[in-house]
Amino acid sequence: MTTEPTPTTESTPTRRWRNLGWYVLLTALSILVLFPVYMTFIRAISGGAASLFQKKPSLLPVATDWSSFIDAFREGNLGAPLLRSLLVTAIIVVAQTVTSTMAAYAFAFLEFPLKKVLFALIMGTLLLPIEVTLIANVQTMFDLDLINVTDPTFGRTLTALTIPFLATALGVFLIRQGFLGIPHDLLDAARLDGYSDMAFLWKIAVPVTRPIVGSFIVISFLGAYNQYVWPRFAVKSNDYDTIQIALRNFLTDNPNQLNWGFAAALIAAVPVLVLLLVFQRQLVRGLTAGAVK
Amino acid sequence: MAVVAARSRKAKEALMAYAMLAPLLAVFAVFAYYPFYRLFQFALFQKFSNSDEERFVGFQGIWDNLSSDEFTSGLWTTLKFMLYTVPAGLVLGVLLATAAHRRLKGIKIFQTIFSSTIASSVAVSSVVFLTLINRQSGFFQNVEFLNLERTGSALRGVALSSVWQNIGLTFIIVLAGMQAIPEEINEAATLDGYGPIRRFFRVTVPMISPTLLFLAVVLVVQALQAYAQIELLTLGGPQGSTETLLYKITELQSRTDLQTGASFALGLFVLTLLISVGQFVMLNRRVHYDN
């Protein structure tokens, strides 16, 4: 599938010079892309005062203080929000995968009345992201006592953070696409062999479409871990913040220690960076599923 | 007999299907369809803080809110934010993908670097950009074009952090679009005497135009949903100049504001709807053209 431009039949020295040119350009672009991260690192290890006022911008650390990463982690209590974020993310990813897979199976393999209507209704939720329904969902959470300003328990907060995201139309769409590639004869044969729908789904359909399910899991993780708007309004106690909100609170609570905030931002990005490096293929496939025919 | 058996098999299959859809539909019923209904409910009735009394304000009440200066200024800010982020995102994506779409030793390293900003959440990238555009200590603190403390430029500073955060996403998607172009097409163009620049504009760009359209819609929707970068970089200021629609909506959550907030949210919904319908129409037209 991957096609790189064909190397032309030009002489070796010319090609070598041209390649050198590309390397120079690619390196320059890399520096441009990485510069903000580099500066964040430099400012994180610059002393507290230097992070506040610095009239002459410097490319190198000022009053180097390597302890800010440890200080930020300790002062900001970042360990707990990191773990909470991973827990919230795990719940959302597992639930979305299960609900999406089952719905995708119904649409790909089964016949039932109102099939088209239900599919349209489900895809319609893509027009109702949490940003649009925010006000109403916050009220519903108050009604259900899942957002409680005076007594925001861990259980309430965890439920409020996860329950609106236990299903997603994107997952149904992606996994259904994968299932549609499985010949219907395979289902008929499995049924003759005594497979139930559930057995066929989990023992044959899902393993066969593993790459697509894997891609969905990676983008689901990315979305859930990086969420900001909903946790910002669903969490009513700093004790139950997710890492993104903890980062925000830590930054605004310590206006005199911006270096801590910079270190905390880098710490918050680590889990996704690890995920990106390990599951690069799945991520790319998941992101491009809708873009490239 | 056989007819009855077939019918009961059909009924069983339908039951199975509904059972498999049930968990998903239950979540959507409570957290997507019901809140949508509730938005109308909030928007159609004005509540009063001192009593349980409600007054029906109807669609006129919604329209009054949507034609207020508050809404139009939020809408304008949102559209400006789109204008700053979407074209820049597309151009950067194409530029980086063009540079990295070639057979070179070590190209994977560059591709990973260009993809890397996807690891950054909106919150993280906003904090990252404080090191660049913070007025007291940022590396580019003297660049007036990105001044976060002036009404004319603050939104550009906020937008720049989003543009950077989107680099990874746009690069990955455009690169995949370029890799999907069959090699023979480029070969044929080269044989026809197309130089690299003509090949880029006459072959590559038309071939990836559906990808670019998809990407444009993703970026537009992200712009509609921008929130964290505003809260972290400007808090909507100075003088409300960076208050997008969503930012205004989040400030209208008290009981007495719900009617306005819900009207604004419905306005945001209509905007999302129009963009999605626009994408659908354009994609369909393109498919017909292909045929």
Coordinates of C-alpha atoms in Angstrom, one line a residue:
Chain A
M1 CA 0.0 0.0 0.0
T2 CA 2.8 2.3 0.8
T3 CA 4.2 4.0 -2.2
E4 CA 7.3 6.2 -2.1
P5 CA 8.1 8.4 -5.0
T6 CA 10.3 6.4 -7.5
P7 CA 14.0 7.3 -7.4
T8 CA 14.8 8.8 -10.8
T9 CA 17.7 7.5 -13.0
E10 CA 20.0 10.4 -12.3
S11 CA 23.7 10.2 -11.6
T12 CA 24.8 9.3 -8.1
P13 CA 26.5 12.6 -7.2
T14 CA 23.5 14.6 -8.2
R15 CA 21.2 12.4 -6.1
R16 CA 23.6 12.6 -3.2
W17 CA 23.5 16.4 -3.2
R18 CA 19.7 16.4 -3.6
N19 CA 19.4 14.0 -0.6
L20 CA 21.6 16.2 1.4
G21 CA 19.3 19.1 0.6
W22 CA 16.3 17.1 1.8
Y23 CA 18.1 16.2 5.0
V24 CA 18.8 19.8 5.7
L25 CA 15.2 20.8 5.1
L26 CA 13.8 17.9 7.2
T27 CA 16.2 18.8 10.1
A28 CA 15.2 22.4 9.9
L29 CA 11.5 21.4 10.0
S30 CA 12.1 19.0 12.9
I31 CA 13.8 21.8 14.9
L32 CA 10.8 24.0 14.2
V33 CA 8.3 21.3 15.4
L34 CA 10.3 20.4 18.5
F35 CA 11.3 24.0 19.5
P36 CA 8.3 24.5 21.8
V37 CA 9.0 21.3 23.6
Y38 CA 12.7 22.2 23.9
M39 CA 11.8 25.5 25.4
T40 CA 9.4 23.9 27.9
F41 CA 12.2 21.6 29.0
I42 CA 14.7 24.5 29.3
R43 CA 12.2 26.6 31.3
A44 CA 11.3 23.6 33.5
I45 CA 14.9 23.3 34.6
S46 CA 15.5 27.0 34.9
G47 CA 15.2 28.3 38.5
G48 CA 11.8 29.5 39.7
A49 CA 12.5 33.2 39.5
A50 CA 13.9 32.9 36.0
S51 CA 10.7 31.2 34.8
L52 CA 8.7 34.3 36.0
F53 CA 10.5 37.3 34.6
Q54 CA 13.1 37.0 31.9
K55 CA 13.5 40.1 29.8
K56 CA 16.2 38.6 27.6
P57 CA 14.9 35.3 26.2
S58 CA 17.5 32.7 26.5
L59 CA 17.9 29.4 24.5
L60 CA 19.8 27.8 27.4
P61 CA 18.6 27.2 31.0
V62 CA 19.1 30.0 33.5
A63 CA 20.1 29.1 37.1
T64 CA 19.7 25.5 36.2
D65 CA 17.8 23.5 38.8
W66 CA 17.1 19.9 37.9
S67 CA 14.9 19.3 40.9
S68 CA 11.8 20.9 39.4
F69 CA 10.6 17.6 37.9
I70 CA 10.7 15.9 41.3
D71 CA 9.4 19.1 43.0
A72 CA 6.5 19.3 40.6
F73 CA 5.6 15.7 41.0
R74 CA 5.7 16.0 44.8
E75 CA 4.2 19.5 45.3
G76 CA 1.5 18.9 42.6
N77 CA 0.8 15.4 43.9
L78 CA 0.8 14.4 40.2
G79 CA 1.0 10.7 40.9
A80 CA -2.6 10.4 42.0
P81 CA -4.2 12.4 39.2
L82 CA -2.1 10.4 36.7
L83 CA -3.4 7.1 38.1
R84 CA -7.0 8.5 38.2
S85 CA -6.6 9.6 34.6
L86 CA -5.4 6.1 33.6
L87 CA -8.3 4.5 35.5
V88 CA -10.9 6.8 33.9
T89 CA -9.3 6.1 30.5
A90 CA -9.2 2.4 31.0
I91 CA -12.9 2.3 31.9
I92 CA -13.9 4.4 28.9
V93 CA -11.7 2.5 26.5
V94 CA -12.9 -1.0 27.6
A95 CA -16.6 0.1 27.7
Q96 CA -16.4 1.9 24.3
T97 CA -14.8 -1.1 22.7
V98 CA -17.4 -3.5 24.1
T99 CA -20.5 -1.4 23.3
S100 CA -19.1 -0.4 19.8
T101 CA -18.2 -4.0 18.9
M102 CA -21.6 -5.4 19.8
A103 CA -23.4 -2.6 18.0
A104 CA -21.2 -3.0 15.0
Y105 CA -21.9 -6.7 14.9
A106 CA -25.7 -6.1 14.9
F107 CA -25.3 -3.6 11.9
A108 CA -22.9 -5.8 10.0
F109 CA -24.3 -9.3 10.4
L110 CA -27.9 -9.2 11.6
E111 CA -31.2 -8.2 10.0
F112 CA -33.8 -6.4 12.1
P113 CA -36.6 -3.8 11.7
L114 CA -35.6 -0.1 11.9
K115 CA -31.9 -1.0 11.1
K116 CA -31.3 2.1 8.9
V117 CA -33.2 4.4 11.3
L118 CA -31.2 3.2 14.3
F119 CA -27.9 3.5 12.4
A120 CA -28.7 7.1 11.4
L121 CA -29.7 7.9 15.0
I122 CA -26.4 6.5 16.3
M123 CA -24.3 8.4 13.7
G124 CA -26.3 11.5 14.6
T125 CA -24.7 11.6 18.0
L126 CA -21.5 12.7 16.2
L127 CA -23.3 16.0 15.9
L128 CA -23.9 16.1 19.7
P129 CA -20.4 16.2 21.2
I130 CA -20.1 16.8 24.9
E131 CA -19.3 20.5 24.1
V132 CA -22.7 21.0 22.6
T133 CA -24.7 19.1 25.3
L134 CA -22.4 20.4 28.2
I135 CA -25.0 22.6 29.9
A136 CA -27.7 19.9 29.8
N137 CA -25.4 17.1 30.8
V138 CA -24.1 19.0 33.8
Q139 CA -27.7 19.6 35.0
T140 CA -28.5 15.9 34.5
M141 CA -25.4 15.0 36.6
F142 CA -26.7 17.3 39.4
D143 CA -30.1 15.6 39.1
L144 CA -28.5 12.1 39.4
D145 CA -26.4 13.4 42.3
L146 CA -23.3 12.4 40.4
I147 CA -22.0 16.0 40.6
N148 CA -22.3 17.1 44.2
V149 CA -20.6 20.3 45.3
T150 CA -20.8 19.6 49.0
D151 CA -19.9 15.9 49.0
P152 CA -18.0 15.0 45.9
T153 CA -17.0 11.5 46.7
F154 CA -14.6 9.4 44.6
G155 CA -17.3 7.1 43.5
R156 CA -19.6 10.0 42.3
T157 CA -16.7 11.7 40.5
L158 CA -15.5 8.5 38.8
T159 CA -19.0 7.7 37.6
A160 CA -19.6 11.3 36.4
L161 CA -16.3 11.2 34.5
T162 CA -16.9 8.0 32.7
I163 CA -20.6 7.3 32.3
P164 CA -21.3 9.8 29.4
F165 CA -18.5 8.2 27.4
L166 CA -19.3 4.5 27.7
A167 CA -20.4 4.5 24.0
T168 CA -19.3 6.3 20.9
A169 CA -20.6 6.4 17.3
L170 CA -17.1 6.6 16.0
G171 CA -16.3 3.1 17.3
V172 CA -19.5 1.6 15.8
F173 CA -18.6 3.1 12.4
L174 CA -14.9 2.0 12.4
I175 CA -15.5 -1.6 13.7
R176 CA -18.5 -2.1 11.5
Q177 CA -16.3 -1.2 8.5
G178 CA -14.0 -4.0 9.6
F179 CA -16.8 -6.5 10.1
L180 CA -18.2 -5.8 6.6
G181 CA -15.1 -7.2 5.2
I182 CA -15.9 -10.6 6.7
P183 CA -17.9 -12.8 4.2
H184 CA -21.4 -13.6 5.4
D185 CA -20.8 -17.2 4.5
L186 CA -18.4 -17.5 7.4
L187 CA -21.2 -16.6 9.8
D188 CA -23.6 -19.1 8.1
A189 CA -20.9 -21.8 8.4
A190 CA -20.2 -21.0 12.0
R191 CA -23.9 -21.1 12.8
L192 CA -24.1 -24.6 11.3
D193 CA -21.2 -25.6 13.5
G194 CA -23.3 -24.5 16.5
Y195 CA -21.7 -21.1 17.2
S196 CA -24.0 -18.6 18.9
D197 CA -23.9 -15.0 17.7
M198 CA -21.8 -14.1 20.8
A199 CA -19.4 -16.9 20.2
F200 CA -19.0 -15.9 16.6
L201 CA -18.5 -12.3 17.6
W202 CA -15.7 -12.8 20.2
K203 CA -14.1 -16.0 18.8
I204 CA -14.0 -15.2 15.1
A205 CA -15.2 -11.7 14.1
V206 CA -13.1 -9.7 16.6
P207 CA -9.9 -11.7 16.1
V208 CA -10.2 -11.4 12.4
T209 CA -10.6 -7.6 12.6
R210 CA -8.0 -7.2 15.3
P211 CA -6.1 -4.4 13.5
I212 CA -9.1 -2.2 13.3
V213 CA -10.2 -2.8 16.8
G214 CA -6.7 -2.1 17.9
S215 CA -6.7 1.2 16.0
F216 CA -9.9 2.2 17.6
I217 CA -8.5 1.4 21.1
V218 CA -5.6 3.6 20.5
I219 CA -7.6 6.7 19.4
S220 CA -10.1 6.0 22.1
F221 CA -7.3 6.1 24.7
L222 CA -5.9 9.3 23.2
G223 CA -9.3 11.0 23.4
A224 CA -10.2 9.9 26.9
Y225 CA -6.8 10.7 28.4
N226 CA -6.6 14.1 26.9
Q227 CA -10.2 15.2 27.8
Y228 CA -10.5 18.6 29.3
V229 CA -13.9 20.3 29.0
W230 CA -16.1 17.6 30.7
P231 CA -13.7 16.9 33.7
R232 CA -13.3 20.6 34.2
F233 CA -17.0 20.9 35.0
A234 CA -17.7 17.3 36.4
V235 CA -15.0 17.3 39.0
K236 CA -15.9 19.4 42.1
S237 CA -12.9 18.5 44.3
N238 CA -9.2 18.9 43.7
D239 CA -8.9 15.5 45.4
Y240 CA -10.4 13.8 42.3
D241 CA -8.9 15.7 39.4
T242 CA -7.7 14.1 36.3
I243 CA -4.2 14.9 35.2
Q244 CA -5.2 17.5 32.6
I245 CA -7.2 19.4 35.3
A246 CA -4.6 18.9 37.9
L247 CA -2.1 20.4 35.5
R248 CA -4.3 23.5 35.1
N249 CA -4.9 23.8 38.9
F250 CA -1.2 23.3 39.7
L251 CA -0.3 26.0 37.2
T252 CA -2.8 28.6 38.5
D253 CA -2.1 27.8 42.2
N254 CA 1.6 28.3 41.7
P255 CA 2.0 31.5 39.7
N256 CA 5.4 32.0 41.2
Q257 CA 6.7 28.6 40.2
L258 CA 6.0 28.4 36.5
N259 CA 9.0 26.1 36.1
W260 CA 6.9 23.5 38.1
G261 CA 4.0 24.0 35.7
F262 CA 6.3 23.4 32.7
A263 CA 7.7 20.3 34.3
A264 CA 4.2 19.1 35.1
A265 CA 3.1 19.6 31.5
L266 CA 5.9 17.3 30.3
I267 CA 5.1 14.7 32.9
A268 CA 1.4 14.8 31.8
A269 CA 2.4 14.1 28.2
V270 CA 4.5 11.1 29.0
P271 CA 1.9 8.3 29.0
V272 CA 0.6 9.4 25.6
L273 CA 4.1 9.7 24.2
V274 CA 4.9 6.1 25.3
L275 CA 1.6 5.0 23.7
L276 CA 2.4 6.8 20.5
L277 CA 5.8 5.3 20.2
V278 CA 4.6 1.7 20.9
F279 CA 1.4 1.8 18.9
Q280 CA 2.4 4.1 16.1
R281 CA 1.0 1.8 13.4
Q282 CA -2.4 1.5 15.1
L283 CA -2.6 5.2 15.8
V284 CA -2.0 6.1 12.1
R285 CA -4.5 3.5 10.9
G286 CA -7.1 4.7 13.3
L287 CA -6.7 8.4 12.5
T288 CA -6.7 7.9 8.8
A289 CA -9.6 5.4 8.6
G290 CA -12.0 8.1 7.7
A291 CA -9.6 10.1 5.6
V292 CA -8.2 7.7 3.0
K293 CA -10.4 5.5 0.9
Chain B
M1 CA -44.3 -25.1 9.4
A2 CA -41.2 -23.9 7.5
V3 CA -42.6 -20.4 7.3
V4 CA -43.3 -20.3 11.0
A5 CA -39.7 -21.5 11.7
A6 CA -38.2 -18.9 9.4
R7 CA -40.3 -16.2 11.0
S8 CA -39.3 -17.2 14.5
R9 CA -35.6 -17.3 13.4
K10 CA -36.1 -13.8 12.1
A11 CA -37.7 -12.7 15.3
K12 CA -34.8 -14.2 17.3
E13 CA -32.2 -12.5 15.1
A14 CA -34.0 -9.1 15.6
L15 CA -34.1 -9.7 19.4
M16 CA -30.4 -10.5 19.4
A17 CA -29.7 -7.3 17.4
Y18 CA -31.7 -5.1 19.8
A19 CA -29.9 -6.8 22.8
M20 CA -26.5 -6.0 21.3
L21 CA -27.5 -2.4 20.6
A22 CA -29.1 -1.9 24.0
P23 CA -26.1 -0.8 26.1
L24 CA -25.0 1.7 23.5
L25 CA -28.5 3.1 23.0
A26 CA -29.0 3.4 26.7
V27 CA -25.9 5.6 27.1
F28 CA -26.9 7.7 24.1
A29 CA -30.5 8.1 25.3
V30 CA -29.4 9.6 28.6
F31 CA -26.3 11.5 27.5
A32 CA -26.9 12.6 23.9
Y33 CA -30.6 12.5 23.0
Y34 CA -32.1 13.6 26.3
P35 CA -29.6 16.5 26.8
F36 CA -30.5 17.6 23.2
Y37 CA -34.1 17.7 24.2
R38 CA -33.2 19.4 27.4
L39 CA -31.4 22.1 25.6
F40 CA -34.7 23.0 23.9
Q41 CA -36.5 22.8 27.2
F42 CA -34.0 25.2 28.8
A43 CA -34.0 27.5 25.8
L44 CA -37.8 27.8 25.5
F45 CA -38.4 28.6 29.2
Q46 CA -36.9 31.5 31.2
K47 CA -36.4 30.6 34.8
F48 CA -36.3 33.0 37.7
S49 CA -33.8 32.8 40.6
N50 CA -36.3 33.7 43.4
S51 CA -39.0 31.2 42.6
D52 CA -39.9 28.0 40.8
E53 CA -41.8 30.0 38.2
E54 CA -40.9 29.7 34.6
R55 CA -42.0 31.8 31.7
F56 CA -42.4 30.4 28.1
V57 CA -40.3 32.5 25.8
G58 CA -40.6 30.3 22.8
F59 CA -38.5 30.3 19.6
Q60 CA -38.6 34.1 19.7
G61 CA -36.7 33.9 23.0
I62 CA -34.1 31.7 21.4
W63 CA -33.8 34.0 18.4
D64 CA -33.4 37.0 20.7
N65 CA -30.4 35.3 22.2
L66 CA -28.9 34.3 18.9
S67 CA -29.2 37.8 17.6
S68 CA -27.7 39.4 20.7
D69 CA -24.3 41.1 20.6
E70 CA -23.0 38.6 23.0
F71 CA -23.7 35.7 20.7
T72 CA -22.6 37.4 17.5
S73 CA -19.3 38.4 19.1
G74 CA -18.7 34.9 20.3
L75 CA -19.6 33.6 16.9
W76 CA -17.2 36.1 15.3
T77 CA -14.4 35.1 17.7
T78 CA -15.0 31.4 16.9
L79 CA -14.9 32.1 13.1
K80 CA -11.7 34.1 13.5
F81 CA -10.2 31.3 15.5
M82 CA -11.1 28.9 12.6
L83 CA -9.5 31.3 10.1
Y84 CA -6.3 31.3 12.1
T85 CA -6.1 27.5 12.7
V86 CA -7.7 25.7 9.8
P87 CA -5.7 27.0 6.7
A88 CA -2.5 27.1 8.7
G89 CA -3.1 23.5 9.8
L90 CA -3.7 22.3 6.2
V91 CA -0.7 24.1 4.8
L92 CA 1.7 22.9 7.5
G93 CA 0.3 19.3 7.1
V94 CA 0.9 19.4 3.4
L95 CA 4.3 21.0 3.8
L96 CA 5.6 18.5 6.3
A97 CA 4.1 15.5 4.5
T98 CA 5.6 16.6 1.2
A99 CA 9.0 16.9 2.9
A100 CA 8.7 13.5 4.6
H101 CA 7.1 11.5 1.8
R102 CA 10.3 10.2 0.1
R103 CA 12.7 7.3 0.2
L104 CA 15.5 8.3 2.4
K105 CA 17.5 6.6 5.0
G106 CA 16.2 7.5 8.5
I107 CA 13.0 9.1 7.1
K108 CA 11.0 7.2 9.8
I109 CA 12.8 9.3 12.5
F110 CA 11.6 12.5 10.8
Q111 CA 8.1 11.1 10.4
T112 CA 8.0 10.3 14.1
I113 CA 9.2 13.8 15.1
F114 CA 6.5 15.4 12.9
S115 CA 3.8 13.1 14.4
S116 CA 4.9 13.7 17.9
T117 CA 2.8 16.7 18.8
I118 CA -0.2 14.4 18.8
A119 CA 1.0 13.2 22.2
S120 CA 0.3 16.7 23.6
S121 CA -3.2 17.4 24.9
V122 CA -4.7 20.9 24.4
A123 CA -3.9 21.6 28.1
V124 CA -0.3 20.5 27.7
S125 CA 0.2 22.5 24.5
S126 CA -1.2 25.6 26.1
V127 CA 1.3 25.3 28.9
V128 CA 4.0 24.6 26.4
F129 CA 3.2 27.8 24.6
L130 CA 3.4 29.8 27.8
T131 CA 7.2 29.4 27.5
L132 CA 7.0 31.1 24.1
I133 CA 4.3 33.8 24.3
N134 CA 4.0 34.6 28.0
R135 CA 4.4 38.4 28.2
Q136 CA 6.8 38.3 31.2
S137 CA 9.1 35.5 30.4
G138 CA 8.2 33.9 27.0
F139 CA 10.8 33.5 24.3
F140 CA 8.7 35.6 21.9
Q141 CA 7.4 38.0 24.6
N142 CA 8.2 41.0 22.4
V143 CA 6.4 39.8 19.3
E144 CA 3.4 42.1 19.1
F145 CA 1.7 39.9 16.5
L146 CA 1.1 37.3 19.3
N147 CA 0.6 39.6 22.2
L148 CA -1.7 37.8 24.6
E149 CA -2.5 41.1 26.5
R150 CA -3.8 43.1 23.5
T151 CA -7.3 42.7 22.2
G152 CA -6.2 42.7 18.5
S153 CA -3.6 39.9 18.8
A154 CA -4.5 37.7 21.8
L155 CA -6.6 35.3 19.8
R156 CA -3.7 34.8 17.4
G157 CA -1.4 33.7 20.3
V158 CA -4.0 31.2 21.5
A159 CA -4.5 29.9 17.9
L160 CA -0.8 29.4 17.4
S161 CA -0.7 26.9 20.3
S162 CA -3.6 25.0 18.6
V163 CA -1.8 25.1 15.3
W164 CA 1.2 23.5 16.8
Q165 CA -0.8 20.9 18.7
N166 CA -2.5 19.9 15.4
I167 CA 0.7 19.4 13.5
G168 CA 1.0 15.8 14.4
L169 CA -2.6 15.0 13.4
T170 CA -2.5 16.9 10.1
F171 CA 0.9 15.5 9.2
I172 CA -0.3 11.9 9.8
I173 CA -3.4 12.3 7.8
V174 CA -1.9 14.1 4.8
L175 CA 1.0 11.7 4.7
A176 CA -1.4 8.7 4.6
G177 CA -3.3 10.5 1.8
M178 CA -0.1 10.9 -0.2
Q179 CA 1.0 7.3 0.4
A180 CA -2.3 6.1 -1.1
I181 CA -1.6 7.7 -4.4
P182 CA -0.8 4.9 -6.9
E183 CA 2.9 5.1 -8.0
E184 CA 1.9 4.7 -11.6
I185 CA 0.2 8.0 -11.7
N186 CA 3.4 9.9 -10.6
E187 CA 5.4 7.8 -13.1
A188 CA 3.0 8.7 -15.9
A189 CA 3.2 12.3 -15.0
T190 CA 7.0 12.2 -15.0
L191 CA 7.0 10.5 -18.4
D192 CA 4.7 13.3 -19.7
G193 CA 7.4 15.7 -18.7
Y194 CA 5.9 17.1 -15.5
G195 CA 8.5 18.6 -13.2
P196 CA 8.2 18.2 -9.4
I197 CA 6.3 21.5 -8.9
R198 CA 3.8 20.8 -11.7
R199 CA 3.4 17.2 -10.4
F200 CA 2.7 18.6 -7.0
F201 CA -0.1 20.9 -8.1
R202 CA -1.5 18.9 -11.0
V203 CA -1.3 15.3 -9.5
T204 CA -0.7 15.3 -5.7
V205 CA -3.0 18.1 -4.6
P206 CA -6.0 16.9 -6.7
M207 CA -5.4 13.3 -5.6
I208 CA -5.4 14.2 -1.8
S209 CA -8.2 16.7 -2.0
P210 CA -10.8 14.4 -0.3
T211 CA -8.2 13.9 2.5
L212 CA -7.8 17.6 2.8
L213 CA -11.5 18.1 2.9
F214 CA -11.8 15.5 5.7
L215 CA -9.0 17.2 7.5
A216 CA -10.5 20.6 7.1
V217 CA -13.7 19.4 8.7
V218 CA -11.8 17.8 11.6
L219 CA -10.0 21.1 12.2
V220 CA -13.1 23.2 11.9
V221 CA -14.9 21.0 14.5
Q222 CA -11.8 21.2 16.8
A223 CA -11.9 25.0 16.5
L224 CA -15.6 25.0 17.4
Q225 CA -14.7 23.0 20.5
A226 CA -11.7 25.1 21.6
Y227 CA -11.8 25.7 25.3
A228 CA -8.7 24.6 27.3
Q229 CA -6.3 26.8 25.3
I230 CA -8.4 29.9 26.0
E231 CA -8.9 29.2 29.7
L232 CA -5.2 28.5 30.2
L233 CA -3.7 31.3 28.1
T234 CA -6.2 34.3 28.3
L235 CA -9.2 33.4 30.4
G236 CA -11.3 34.9 27.6
G237 CA -9.6 38.2 27.8
P238 CA -8.4 40.8 27.3
Q239 CA -11.9 42.4 27.3
G240 CA -13.6 39.3 26.1
S241 CA -11.6 39.3 22.9
T242 CA -10.9 35.6 23.1
E243 CA -14.3 34.4 24.3
T244 CA -15.4 31.8 21.7
L245 CA -19.0 30.5 21.7
L246 CA -18.1 27.5 23.8
Y247 CA -16.2 29.7 26.3
K248 CA -19.3 31.9 26.7
I249 CA -21.5 28.8 27.0
T250 CA -19.4 27.5 29.9
E251 CA -19.9 30.8 31.7
L252 CA -23.7 30.6 31.4
Q253 CA -24.4 27.7 33.7
S254 CA -26.2 29.2 36.6
R255 CA -29.9 28.5 36.9
T256 CA -31.0 31.9 35.7
D257 CA -28.6 31.9 32.7
L258 CA -29.7 28.5 31.4
Q259 CA -32.0 29.9 28.8
T260 CA -29.2 32.0 27.2
G261 CA -26.7 29.2 27.6
A262 CA -28.9 26.6 26.0
S263 CA -29.8 29.0 23.1
F264 CA -26.1 29.5 22.5
A265 CA -25.5 25.7 22.7
L266 CA -28.2 25.2 20.0
G267 CA -26.5 27.8 17.9
L268 CA -23.2 25.8 18.3
F269 CA -25.2 22.7 17.3
V270 CA -26.5 24.3 14.1
L271 CA -23.0 25.4 13.2
T272 CA -21.7 21.8 13.6
L273 CA -24.6 20.5 11.6
L274 CA -24.1 23.0 8.7
I275 CA -20.4 22.1 8.5
S276 CA -21.1 18.3 8.5
V277 CA -23.8 18.7 5.8
G278 CA -21.5 20.8 3.8
Q279 CA -18.8 18.1 4.0
F280 CA -21.3 15.4 3.0
V281 CA -22.5 17.4 0.0
M282 CA -19.0 18.2 -1.2
L283 CA -17.8 14.6 -0.8
N284 CA -20.9 13.3 -2.7
R285 CA -20.3 15.7 -5.5
R286 CA -16.7 14.5 -5.8
V287 CA -17.8 10.9 -5.9
H288 CA -20.2 11.7 -8.8
Y289 CA -17.5 13.6 -10.6
D290 CA -15.2 10.5 -10.3
N291 CA -17.9 8.3 -11.8

